[in-house]
Short mmCIF file of C-alpha atoms in Angstrom, two decimals:
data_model
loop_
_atom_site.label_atom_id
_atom_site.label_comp_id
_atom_site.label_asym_id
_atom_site.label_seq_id
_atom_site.Cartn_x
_atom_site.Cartn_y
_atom_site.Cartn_z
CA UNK A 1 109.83 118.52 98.24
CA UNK A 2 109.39 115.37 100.56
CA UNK A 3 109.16 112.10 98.20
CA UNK A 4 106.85 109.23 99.33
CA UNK A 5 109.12 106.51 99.24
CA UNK A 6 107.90 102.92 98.93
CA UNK A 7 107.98 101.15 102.50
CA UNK A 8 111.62 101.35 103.40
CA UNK A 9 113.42 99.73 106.66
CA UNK A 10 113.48 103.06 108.25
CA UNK A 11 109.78 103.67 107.93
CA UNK A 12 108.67 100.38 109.73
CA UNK A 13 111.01 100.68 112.07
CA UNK A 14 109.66 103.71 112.90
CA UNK A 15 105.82 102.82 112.77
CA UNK A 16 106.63 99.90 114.83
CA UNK A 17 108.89 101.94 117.19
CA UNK A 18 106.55 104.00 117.61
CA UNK A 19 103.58 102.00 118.87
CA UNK A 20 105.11 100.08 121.77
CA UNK A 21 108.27 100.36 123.98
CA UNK A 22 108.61 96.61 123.93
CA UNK A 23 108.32 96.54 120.17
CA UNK A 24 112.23 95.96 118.61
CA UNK A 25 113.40 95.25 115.11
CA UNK A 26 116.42 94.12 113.67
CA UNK A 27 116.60 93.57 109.98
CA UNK A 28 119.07 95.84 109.22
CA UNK A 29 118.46 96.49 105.29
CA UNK A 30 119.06 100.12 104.20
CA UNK A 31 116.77 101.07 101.53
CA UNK A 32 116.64 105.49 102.44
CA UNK A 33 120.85 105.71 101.88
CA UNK A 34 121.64 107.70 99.21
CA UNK A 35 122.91 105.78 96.10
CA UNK A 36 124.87 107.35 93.56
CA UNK A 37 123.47 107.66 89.72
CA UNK A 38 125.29 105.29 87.34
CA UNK A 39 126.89 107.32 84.41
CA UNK A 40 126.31 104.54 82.37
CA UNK A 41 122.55 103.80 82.90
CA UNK A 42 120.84 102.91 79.08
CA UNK A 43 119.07 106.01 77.91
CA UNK A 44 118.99 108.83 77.33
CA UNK A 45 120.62 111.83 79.81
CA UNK A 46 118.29 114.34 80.97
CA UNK A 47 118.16 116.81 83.57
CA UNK A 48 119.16 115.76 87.24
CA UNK A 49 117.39 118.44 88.90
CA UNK A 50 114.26 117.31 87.56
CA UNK A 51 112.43 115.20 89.60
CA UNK A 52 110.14 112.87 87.38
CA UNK A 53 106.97 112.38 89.97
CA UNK A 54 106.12 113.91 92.94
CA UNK A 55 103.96 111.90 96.03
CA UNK A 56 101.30 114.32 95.25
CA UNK A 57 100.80 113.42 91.38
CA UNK A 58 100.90 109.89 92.65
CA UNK A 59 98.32 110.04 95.04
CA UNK A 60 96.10 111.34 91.94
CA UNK A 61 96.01 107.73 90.20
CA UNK A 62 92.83 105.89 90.23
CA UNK A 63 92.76 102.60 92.38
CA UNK A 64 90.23 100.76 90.58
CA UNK A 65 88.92 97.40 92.48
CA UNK A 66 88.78 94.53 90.18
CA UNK A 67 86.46 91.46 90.03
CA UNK A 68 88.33 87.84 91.67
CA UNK A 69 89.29 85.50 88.81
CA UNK A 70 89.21 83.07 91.27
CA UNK A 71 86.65 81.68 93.89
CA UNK A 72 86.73 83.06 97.12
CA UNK A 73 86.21 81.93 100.29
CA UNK A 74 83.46 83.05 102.05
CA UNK A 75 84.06 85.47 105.42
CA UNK A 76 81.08 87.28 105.31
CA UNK A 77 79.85 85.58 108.66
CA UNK A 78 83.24 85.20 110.62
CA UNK A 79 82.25 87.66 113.45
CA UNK A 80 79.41 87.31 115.44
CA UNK A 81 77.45 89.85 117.65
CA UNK A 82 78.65 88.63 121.02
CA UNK A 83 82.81 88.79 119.80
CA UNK A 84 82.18 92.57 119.21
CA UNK A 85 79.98 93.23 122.08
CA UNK A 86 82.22 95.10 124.72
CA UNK A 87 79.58 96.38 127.40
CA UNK A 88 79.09 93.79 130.12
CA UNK A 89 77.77 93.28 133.46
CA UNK A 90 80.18 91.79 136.11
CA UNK A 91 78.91 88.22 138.22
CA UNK A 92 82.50 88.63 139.83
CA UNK A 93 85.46 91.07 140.67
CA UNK A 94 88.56 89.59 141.68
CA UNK A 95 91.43 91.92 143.38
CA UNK A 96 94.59 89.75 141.65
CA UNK A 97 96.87 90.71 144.70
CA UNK A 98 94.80 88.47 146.66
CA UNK A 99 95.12 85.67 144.79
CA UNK A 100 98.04 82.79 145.44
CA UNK A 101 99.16 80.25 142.96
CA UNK A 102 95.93 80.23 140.81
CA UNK A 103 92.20 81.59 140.40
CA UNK A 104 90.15 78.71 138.42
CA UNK A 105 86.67 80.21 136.97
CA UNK A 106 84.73 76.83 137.03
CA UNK A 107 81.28 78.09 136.14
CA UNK A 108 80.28 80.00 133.23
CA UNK A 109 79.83 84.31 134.14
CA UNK A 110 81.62 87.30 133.91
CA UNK A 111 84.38 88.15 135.93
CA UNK A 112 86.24 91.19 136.21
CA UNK A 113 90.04 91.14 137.45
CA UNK A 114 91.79 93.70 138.46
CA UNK A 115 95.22 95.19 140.59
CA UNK A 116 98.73 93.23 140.03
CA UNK A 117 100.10 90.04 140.97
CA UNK A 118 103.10 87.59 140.13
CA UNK A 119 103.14 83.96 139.48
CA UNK A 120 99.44 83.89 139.56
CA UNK A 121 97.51 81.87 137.02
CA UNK A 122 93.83 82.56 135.66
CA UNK A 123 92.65 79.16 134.45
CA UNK A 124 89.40 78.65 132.82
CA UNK A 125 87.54 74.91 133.51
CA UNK A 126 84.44 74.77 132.56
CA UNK A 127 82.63 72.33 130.49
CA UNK A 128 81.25 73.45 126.74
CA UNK A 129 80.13 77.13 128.36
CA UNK A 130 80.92 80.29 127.25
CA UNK A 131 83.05 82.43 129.72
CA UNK A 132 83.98 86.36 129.96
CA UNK A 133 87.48 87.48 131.60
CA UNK A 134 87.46 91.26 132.02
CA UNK A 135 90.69 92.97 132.21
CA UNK A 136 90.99 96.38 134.40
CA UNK A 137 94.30 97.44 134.84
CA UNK A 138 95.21 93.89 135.39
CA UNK A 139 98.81 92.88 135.41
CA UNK A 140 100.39 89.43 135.93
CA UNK A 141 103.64 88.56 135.60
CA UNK A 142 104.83 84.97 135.78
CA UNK A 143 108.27 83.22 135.86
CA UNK A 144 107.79 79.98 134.00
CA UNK A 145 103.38 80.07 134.04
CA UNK A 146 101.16 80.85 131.41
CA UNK A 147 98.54 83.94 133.03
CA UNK A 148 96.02 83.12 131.26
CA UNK A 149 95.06 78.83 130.78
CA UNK A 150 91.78 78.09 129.19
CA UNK A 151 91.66 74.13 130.23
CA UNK A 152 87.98 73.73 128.95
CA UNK A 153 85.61 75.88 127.67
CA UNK A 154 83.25 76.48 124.78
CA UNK A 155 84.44 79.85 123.98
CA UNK A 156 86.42 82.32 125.62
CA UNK A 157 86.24 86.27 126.02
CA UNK A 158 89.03 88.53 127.33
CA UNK A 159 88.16 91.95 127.18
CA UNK A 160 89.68 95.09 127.95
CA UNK A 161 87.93 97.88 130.02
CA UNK A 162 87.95 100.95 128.41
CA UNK A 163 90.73 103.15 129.45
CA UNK A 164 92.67 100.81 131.31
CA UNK A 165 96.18 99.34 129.96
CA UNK A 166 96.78 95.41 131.40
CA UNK A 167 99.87 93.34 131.10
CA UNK A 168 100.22 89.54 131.09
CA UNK A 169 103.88 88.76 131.47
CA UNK A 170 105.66 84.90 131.14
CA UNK A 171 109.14 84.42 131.39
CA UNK A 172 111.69 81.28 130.96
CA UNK A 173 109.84 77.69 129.99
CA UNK A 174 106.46 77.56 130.72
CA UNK A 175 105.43 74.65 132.81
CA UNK A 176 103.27 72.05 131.31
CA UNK A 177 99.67 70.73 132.43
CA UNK A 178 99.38 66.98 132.12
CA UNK A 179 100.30 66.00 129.03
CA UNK A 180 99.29 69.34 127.39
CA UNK A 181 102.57 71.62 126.71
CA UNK A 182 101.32 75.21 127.59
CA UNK A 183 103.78 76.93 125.28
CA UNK A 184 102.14 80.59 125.35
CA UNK A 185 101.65 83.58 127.76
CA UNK A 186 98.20 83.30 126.91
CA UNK A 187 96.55 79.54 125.94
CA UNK A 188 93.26 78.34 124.99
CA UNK A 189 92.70 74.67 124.30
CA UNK A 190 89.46 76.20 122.75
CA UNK A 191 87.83 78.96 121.06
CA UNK A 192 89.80 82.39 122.24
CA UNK A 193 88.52 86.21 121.65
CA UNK A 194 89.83 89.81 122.61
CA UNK A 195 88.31 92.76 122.04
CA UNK A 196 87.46 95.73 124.27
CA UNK A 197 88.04 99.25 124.41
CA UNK A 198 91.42 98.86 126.76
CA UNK A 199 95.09 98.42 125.72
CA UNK A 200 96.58 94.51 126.53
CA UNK A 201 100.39 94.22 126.28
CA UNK A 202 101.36 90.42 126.16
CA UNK A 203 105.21 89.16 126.64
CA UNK A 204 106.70 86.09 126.51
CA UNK A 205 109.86 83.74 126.34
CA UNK A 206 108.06 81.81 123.96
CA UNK A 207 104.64 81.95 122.31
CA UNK A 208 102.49 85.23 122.85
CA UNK A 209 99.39 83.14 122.41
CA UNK A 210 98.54 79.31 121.38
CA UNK A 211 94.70 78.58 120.40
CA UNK A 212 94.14 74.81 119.87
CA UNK A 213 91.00 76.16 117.92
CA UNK A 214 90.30 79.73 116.43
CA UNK A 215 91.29 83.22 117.87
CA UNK A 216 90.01 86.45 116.78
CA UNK A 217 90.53 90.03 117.64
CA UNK A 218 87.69 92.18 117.35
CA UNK A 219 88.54 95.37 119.44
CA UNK A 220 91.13 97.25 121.24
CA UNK A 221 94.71 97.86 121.10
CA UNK A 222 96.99 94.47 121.39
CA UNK A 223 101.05 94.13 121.75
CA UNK A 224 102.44 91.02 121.31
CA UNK A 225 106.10 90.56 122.00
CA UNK A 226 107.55 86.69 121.90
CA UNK A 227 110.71 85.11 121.54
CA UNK A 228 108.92 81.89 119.90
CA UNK A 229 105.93 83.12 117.23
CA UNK A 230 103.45 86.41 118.07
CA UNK A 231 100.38 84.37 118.12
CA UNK A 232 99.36 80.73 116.81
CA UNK A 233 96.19 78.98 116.00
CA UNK A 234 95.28 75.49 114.87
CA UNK A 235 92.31 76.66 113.22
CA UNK A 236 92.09 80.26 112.16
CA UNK A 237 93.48 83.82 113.24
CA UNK A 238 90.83 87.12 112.78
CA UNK A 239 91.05 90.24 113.38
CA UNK A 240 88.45 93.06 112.81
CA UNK A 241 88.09 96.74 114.40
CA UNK A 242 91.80 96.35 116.31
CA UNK A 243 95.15 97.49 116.28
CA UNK A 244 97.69 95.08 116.91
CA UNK A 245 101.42 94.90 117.22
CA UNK A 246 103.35 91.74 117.07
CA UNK A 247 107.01 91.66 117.49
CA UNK A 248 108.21 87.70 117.07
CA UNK A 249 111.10 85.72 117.18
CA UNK A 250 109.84 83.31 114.75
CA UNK A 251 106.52 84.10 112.79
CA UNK A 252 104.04 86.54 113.34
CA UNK A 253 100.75 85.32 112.76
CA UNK A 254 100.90 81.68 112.63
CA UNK A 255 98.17 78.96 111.96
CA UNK A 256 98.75 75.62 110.86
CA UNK A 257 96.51 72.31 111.32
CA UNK A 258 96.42 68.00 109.82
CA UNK A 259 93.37 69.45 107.97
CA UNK A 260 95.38 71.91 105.64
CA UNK A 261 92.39 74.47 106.30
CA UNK A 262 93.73 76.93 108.69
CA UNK A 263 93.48 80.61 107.40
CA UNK A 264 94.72 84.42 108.49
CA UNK A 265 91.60 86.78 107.93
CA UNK A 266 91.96 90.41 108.85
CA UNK A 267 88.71 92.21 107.42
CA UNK A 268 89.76 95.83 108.62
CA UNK A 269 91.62 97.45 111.70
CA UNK A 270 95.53 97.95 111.39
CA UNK A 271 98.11 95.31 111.98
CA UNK A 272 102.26 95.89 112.73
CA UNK A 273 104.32 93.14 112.40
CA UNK A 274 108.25 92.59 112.92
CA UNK A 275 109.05 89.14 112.93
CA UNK A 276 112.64 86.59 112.53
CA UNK A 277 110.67 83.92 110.52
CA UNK A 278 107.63 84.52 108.12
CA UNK A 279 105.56 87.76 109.52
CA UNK A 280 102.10 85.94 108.42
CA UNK A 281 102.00 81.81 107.33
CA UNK A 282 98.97 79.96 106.75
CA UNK A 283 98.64 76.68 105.53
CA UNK A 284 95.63 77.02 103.48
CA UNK A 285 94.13 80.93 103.11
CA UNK A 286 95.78 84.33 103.79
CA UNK A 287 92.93 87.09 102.97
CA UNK A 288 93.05 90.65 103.55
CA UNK A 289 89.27 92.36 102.93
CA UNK A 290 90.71 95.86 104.31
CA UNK A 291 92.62 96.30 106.89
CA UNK A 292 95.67 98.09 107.23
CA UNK A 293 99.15 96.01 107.14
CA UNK A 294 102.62 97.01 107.77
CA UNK A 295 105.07 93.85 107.75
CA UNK A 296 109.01 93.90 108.26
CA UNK A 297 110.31 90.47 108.22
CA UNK A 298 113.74 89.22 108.15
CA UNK A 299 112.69 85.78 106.62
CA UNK A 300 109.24 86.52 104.03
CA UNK A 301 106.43 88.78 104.94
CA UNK A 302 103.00 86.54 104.07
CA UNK A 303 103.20 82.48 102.97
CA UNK A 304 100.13 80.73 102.03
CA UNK A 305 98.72 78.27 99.58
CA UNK A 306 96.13 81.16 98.68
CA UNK A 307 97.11 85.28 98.83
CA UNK A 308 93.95 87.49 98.15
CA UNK A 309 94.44 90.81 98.37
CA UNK A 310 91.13 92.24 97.96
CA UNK A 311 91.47 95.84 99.53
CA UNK A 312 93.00 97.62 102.17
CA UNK A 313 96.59 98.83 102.26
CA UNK A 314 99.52 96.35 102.71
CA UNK A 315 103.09 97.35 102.73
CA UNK A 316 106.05 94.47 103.09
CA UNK A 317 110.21 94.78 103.57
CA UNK A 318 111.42 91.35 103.55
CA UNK A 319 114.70 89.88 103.37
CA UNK A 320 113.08 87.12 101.37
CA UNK A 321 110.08 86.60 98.89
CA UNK A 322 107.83 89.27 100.43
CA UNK A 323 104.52 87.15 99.11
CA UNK A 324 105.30 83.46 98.50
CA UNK A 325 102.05 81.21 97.81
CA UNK A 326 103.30 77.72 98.62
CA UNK A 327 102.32 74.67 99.65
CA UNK A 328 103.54 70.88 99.88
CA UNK A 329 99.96 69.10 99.60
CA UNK A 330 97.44 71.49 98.61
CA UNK A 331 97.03 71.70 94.51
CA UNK A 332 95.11 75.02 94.07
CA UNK A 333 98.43 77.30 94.70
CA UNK A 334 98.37 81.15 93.25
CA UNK A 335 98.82 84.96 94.78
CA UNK A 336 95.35 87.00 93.75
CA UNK A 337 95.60 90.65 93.54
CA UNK A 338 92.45 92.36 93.46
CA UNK A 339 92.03 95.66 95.24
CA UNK A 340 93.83 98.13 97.60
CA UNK A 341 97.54 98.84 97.55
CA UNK A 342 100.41 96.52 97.84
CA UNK A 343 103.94 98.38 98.82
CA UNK A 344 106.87 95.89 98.30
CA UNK A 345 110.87 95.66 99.18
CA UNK A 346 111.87 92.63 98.89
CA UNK A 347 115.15 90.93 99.27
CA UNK A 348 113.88 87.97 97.52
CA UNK A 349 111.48 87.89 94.97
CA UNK A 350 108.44 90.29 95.03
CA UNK A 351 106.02 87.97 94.19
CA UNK A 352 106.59 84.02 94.71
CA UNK A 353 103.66 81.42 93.71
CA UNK A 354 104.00 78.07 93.22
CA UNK A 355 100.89 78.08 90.74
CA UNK A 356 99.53 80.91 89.33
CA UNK A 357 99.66 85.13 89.81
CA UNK A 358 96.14 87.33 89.06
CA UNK A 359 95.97 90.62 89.15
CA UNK A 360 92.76 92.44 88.27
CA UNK A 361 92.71 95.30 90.58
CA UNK A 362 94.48 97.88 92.75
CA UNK A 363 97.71 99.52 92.93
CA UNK A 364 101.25 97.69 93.41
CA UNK A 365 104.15 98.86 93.52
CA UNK A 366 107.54 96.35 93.83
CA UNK A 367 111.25 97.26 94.70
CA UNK A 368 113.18 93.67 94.27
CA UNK A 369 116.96 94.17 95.00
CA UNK A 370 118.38 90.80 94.56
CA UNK A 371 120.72 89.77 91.55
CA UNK A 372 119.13 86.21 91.71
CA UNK A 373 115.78 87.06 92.00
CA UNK A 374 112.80 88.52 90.18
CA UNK A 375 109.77 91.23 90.41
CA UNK A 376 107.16 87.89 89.68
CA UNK A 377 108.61 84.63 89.86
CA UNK A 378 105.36 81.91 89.07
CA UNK A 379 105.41 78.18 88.10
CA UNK A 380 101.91 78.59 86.32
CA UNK A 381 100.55 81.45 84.50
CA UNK A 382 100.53 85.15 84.88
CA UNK A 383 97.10 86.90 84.38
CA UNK A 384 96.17 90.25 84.33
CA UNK A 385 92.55 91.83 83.24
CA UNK A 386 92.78 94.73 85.91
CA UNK A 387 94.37 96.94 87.76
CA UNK A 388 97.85 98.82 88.16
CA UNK A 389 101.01 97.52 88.82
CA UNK A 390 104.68 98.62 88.54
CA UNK A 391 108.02 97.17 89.67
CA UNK A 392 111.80 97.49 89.38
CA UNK A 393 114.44 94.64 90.03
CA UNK A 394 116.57 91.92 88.43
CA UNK A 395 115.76 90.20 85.01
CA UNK A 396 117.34 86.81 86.73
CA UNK A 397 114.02 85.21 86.58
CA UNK A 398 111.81 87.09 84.25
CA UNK A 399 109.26 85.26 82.31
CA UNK A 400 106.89 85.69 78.81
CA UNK A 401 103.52 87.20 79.92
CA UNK A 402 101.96 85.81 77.34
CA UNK A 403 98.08 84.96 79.38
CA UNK A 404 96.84 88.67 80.22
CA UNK A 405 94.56 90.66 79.01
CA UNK A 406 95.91 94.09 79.75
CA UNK A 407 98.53 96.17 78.41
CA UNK A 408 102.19 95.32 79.63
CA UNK A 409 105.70 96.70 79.41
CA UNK A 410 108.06 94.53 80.75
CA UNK A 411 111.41 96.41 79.58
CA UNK A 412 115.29 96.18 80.35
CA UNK A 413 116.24 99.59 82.03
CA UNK A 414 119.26 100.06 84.08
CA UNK A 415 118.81 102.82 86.43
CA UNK A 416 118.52 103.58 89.90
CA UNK A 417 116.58 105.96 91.85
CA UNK A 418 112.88 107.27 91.61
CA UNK A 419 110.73 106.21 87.85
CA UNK A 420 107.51 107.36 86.06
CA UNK A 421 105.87 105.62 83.21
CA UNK A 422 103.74 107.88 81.26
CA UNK A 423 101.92 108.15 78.16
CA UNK A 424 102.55 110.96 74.99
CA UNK A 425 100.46 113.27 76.77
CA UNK A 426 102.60 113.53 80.09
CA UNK A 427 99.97 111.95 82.02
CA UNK A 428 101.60 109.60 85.17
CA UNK A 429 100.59 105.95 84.74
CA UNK A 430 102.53 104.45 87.38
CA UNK A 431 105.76 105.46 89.73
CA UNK A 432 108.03 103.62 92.02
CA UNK A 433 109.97 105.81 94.85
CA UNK A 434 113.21 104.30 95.63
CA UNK A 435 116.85 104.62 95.71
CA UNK A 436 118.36 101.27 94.67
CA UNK A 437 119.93 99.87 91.54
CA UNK A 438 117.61 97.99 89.07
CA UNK A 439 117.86 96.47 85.64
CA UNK A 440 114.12 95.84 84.55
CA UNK A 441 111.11 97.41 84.47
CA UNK A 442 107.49 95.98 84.75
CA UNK A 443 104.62 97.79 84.19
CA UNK A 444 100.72 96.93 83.71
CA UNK A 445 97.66 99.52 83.65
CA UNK A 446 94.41 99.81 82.17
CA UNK A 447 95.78 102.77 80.21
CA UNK A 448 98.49 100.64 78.31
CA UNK A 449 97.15 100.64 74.95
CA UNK A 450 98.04 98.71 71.65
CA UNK A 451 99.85 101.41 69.63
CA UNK A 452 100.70 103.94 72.30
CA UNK A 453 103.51 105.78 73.25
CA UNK A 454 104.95 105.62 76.63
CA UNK A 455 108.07 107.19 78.43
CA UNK A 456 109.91 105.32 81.28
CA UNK A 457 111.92 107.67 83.01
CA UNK A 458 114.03 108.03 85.74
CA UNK A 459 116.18 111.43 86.93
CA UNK A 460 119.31 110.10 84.89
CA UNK A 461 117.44 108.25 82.16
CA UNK A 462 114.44 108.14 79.46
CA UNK A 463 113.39 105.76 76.54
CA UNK A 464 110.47 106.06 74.78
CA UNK A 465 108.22 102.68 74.12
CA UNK A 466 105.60 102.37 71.35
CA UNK A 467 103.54 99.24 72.83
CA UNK A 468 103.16 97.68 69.14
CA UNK A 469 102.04 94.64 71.28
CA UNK A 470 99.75 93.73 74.21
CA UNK A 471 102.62 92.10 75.92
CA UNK A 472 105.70 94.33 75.10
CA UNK A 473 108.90 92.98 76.44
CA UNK A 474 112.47 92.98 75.40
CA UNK A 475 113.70 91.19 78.63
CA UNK A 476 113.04 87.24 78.31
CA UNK A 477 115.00 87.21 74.85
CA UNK A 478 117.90 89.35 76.64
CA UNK A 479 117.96 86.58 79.70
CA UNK A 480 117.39 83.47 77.34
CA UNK A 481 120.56 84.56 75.32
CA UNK A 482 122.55 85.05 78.38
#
């Protein structure tokens, strides 16, 4: 029988693979070889032709959304009716092979572009209107031009006709306007949208797209392939009812601004990322309401001062910390876990935060594979009143959970391979699917109780833990006498 493995290298490689010809990775981590069984793994020996969960009892455990033990911030009016809108009526069509050097909209409308061109540049001038670029089978490509210059504006649509697939292409340095440095394929000194119903592929030698302001995707099918980072706003990148691809040479998603306010919001839709640096970073707020995320990064997968996880399905491989909530000047620091799943392989630790961990909802699972670092590595508290998660790794930074609310095991078990926790009456609380080496085990679930029994089992290995304790855990006295 097939077994669901955590995210592994292969599997994003293939998602992302998959979804784009221009879309390459390179992090070269192994997590699908086979590894052998350690003779010596604590426990007891049992049967190695038993396997101790299948995908399909997994799939059976209840993902319970929890309740925020912090504030949140407030999305509920990001998108409005005209950035989801995708029928129009055209003021202007414009055949791009006619066009030489540039084609500046300079009044607010609609206008439709279509056919191919090279080194021709769409720039939009027009003061504090709103302006609608319609894509139909449009392709430009560039040597040293960005295609697509919004110079003034109040707000900017690019949409994609339905059925059509359009390509914006800028090679080598991008020339600079003035004393702005147009560092993108696409850039928008102001507010920038796409949506549609079309497919837009976007490559460049350096940024895919640059908003001075916010961007937002709210339709369609994007690919984003850049040597420099995928896409980056001052203020704010959203994305709802869109697929999108990124493939970056530094980070992914990127926003950053003086005010230490920009945020990442993705409230559903399905976003691939393969990325050099960080696959998301935001200075202030990285918030997930449900959408779909699948992130291989070769540096960490998402840094911000805030992490809420509220629903959806996210699934990391990083060569670093694969969540890492950081920040030099903002106080309020801490990773919030409160619905959907979380899949994690991390290089570094699993969970990073600079202040403080909650968990009080969904289902997360953690592979950590580094001697040096840890499952949950936190300079504040841990809290948990909710929710389920599991994870196997190094005991190099394990620390007392001492400030939740909810059953724990956080036990020393060297093993390798696929392991179940369950309780006396066989019944699967949690399961990891992997193949690496480990030396820990963390587990918290609403069905740890205070006098229980529970088994923690792998195919080579079993012990038996009566949770005599809220918090049991057998690791942090092991570490502090080493």
């Amino acid at each position: 029988m097939m077994k669901k493995k955590l995210l592994t290298v292969a599997l994003s490689t293939l998602l992302l693979a998959s979804c784009s010809d221009t879309l390459t990775t390179s992090l070269s981590v192994d997590s699908t070889s086979s590894t052998s069984v350690d003779s010596t793994s604590s426990g007891e020996t049992i049967d190695t032709s038993t396997q101790v969960v299948t995908s399909e009892e997994d799939d059976l455990i209840e993902i319970v959304d929890g309740t925020s033990q912090v504030e949140l911030n407030d999305y509920s009016d990001e998108f409005k009716s005209a950035e989801l809108e995708t029928t129009y009526e055209v003021d202007t069509t414009v055949d791009l092979s006619t066009v030489t050097d540039t084609y500046t909209i300079s009044e607010k409308g609609t206008f439709l572009f279509t056919g191919s061109a090279e080194n021709v540049q769409i720039i939009v001038d027009v003061e504090d209107e709103k302006v609608h670029v319609i894509l139909s089978d449009a392709t430009i490509t560039n040597e040293n031009l960005a295609c697509i210059y919004v110079k003034n504006a109040d707000k900017v649509y690019v949409t994609t006709a339905d059925g059509t697939t359009n390509t914006l292409t800028a090679t080598g340095e991008i020339a600079d306007d003035d004393d702005e440095d147009l560092d993108a394929a696409v850039y928008a000194k102001d507010d920038l949208v796409f949506n549609g119903l079309g497919t837009l592929k976007i490559n460049s030698d350096e940024n895919g797209v640059t908003a001075k302001d916010d961007f937002k995707v709210t339709g369609g099918t994007v690919y984003v392939t850049a040597d420099n980072h995928g896409i980056r706003a001052n203020d704010s990148i959203s994305i709802t009812m869109a697929t999108l691809y990124v493939d970056a040479g530094k980070d992914g998603l990127h926003t950053e601004n003086d005010d230490l306010d920009s945020y990442v919001y993705i409230e559903d839709g399905t976003v691939y990322i393969a990325s050099v640096d960080q696959a998301i970073q935001a200075s202030y707020d990285f918030y997930n309401a449900d959408g779909t995320i699948y992130i291989e990064s070769q540096d960490e997968g998402i840094e911000a001062a805030q992490i809420n996880l509220i629903g959806g399905e996210v699934s990391i491989v990083s060569r670093d910390d694969a969540l890492n909530g950081t920040s030099d000047d903002l106080e309020n620091i801490f990773v919030n876990i409160v619905g959907g799943t979380l899949d994690i392989y991390a290089e570094g630790d699993g969970i990073d935060s600079n202040g403080d961990i909650y968990v009080s909802g969904g289902y997360t699972k953690i592979v950590q594979v580094n001697d040096e670092k840890g499952l949950l590595n936190y300079e504040g508290t841990l809290s948990i009143d909710g929710g389920t998660l599991i994870g196997v790794g190094s005991s190099a930074k394990a620390q007392a959970n001492d400030s939740s609310t909810q059953g724990s095991i956080q036990k020393t078990f060297e093993s390798s391979g696929d392991l179940a926790v369950r309780d006396s009456e066989d019944n699967l609380i949690a399961s990891v699917f992997t193949d690496e080496d480990y030396e820990m085990v963390f587990v918290t679930s609403p069905d740890l109780i205070i006098d229980g029994t529970y088994t923690i089992a792998t195919e080579t290995a079993s012990e038996d833990i009566v949770l005599s304790q809220l918090n049991y855990d057998d690791v942090t006295s092991a570490v502090a006498e080493d």
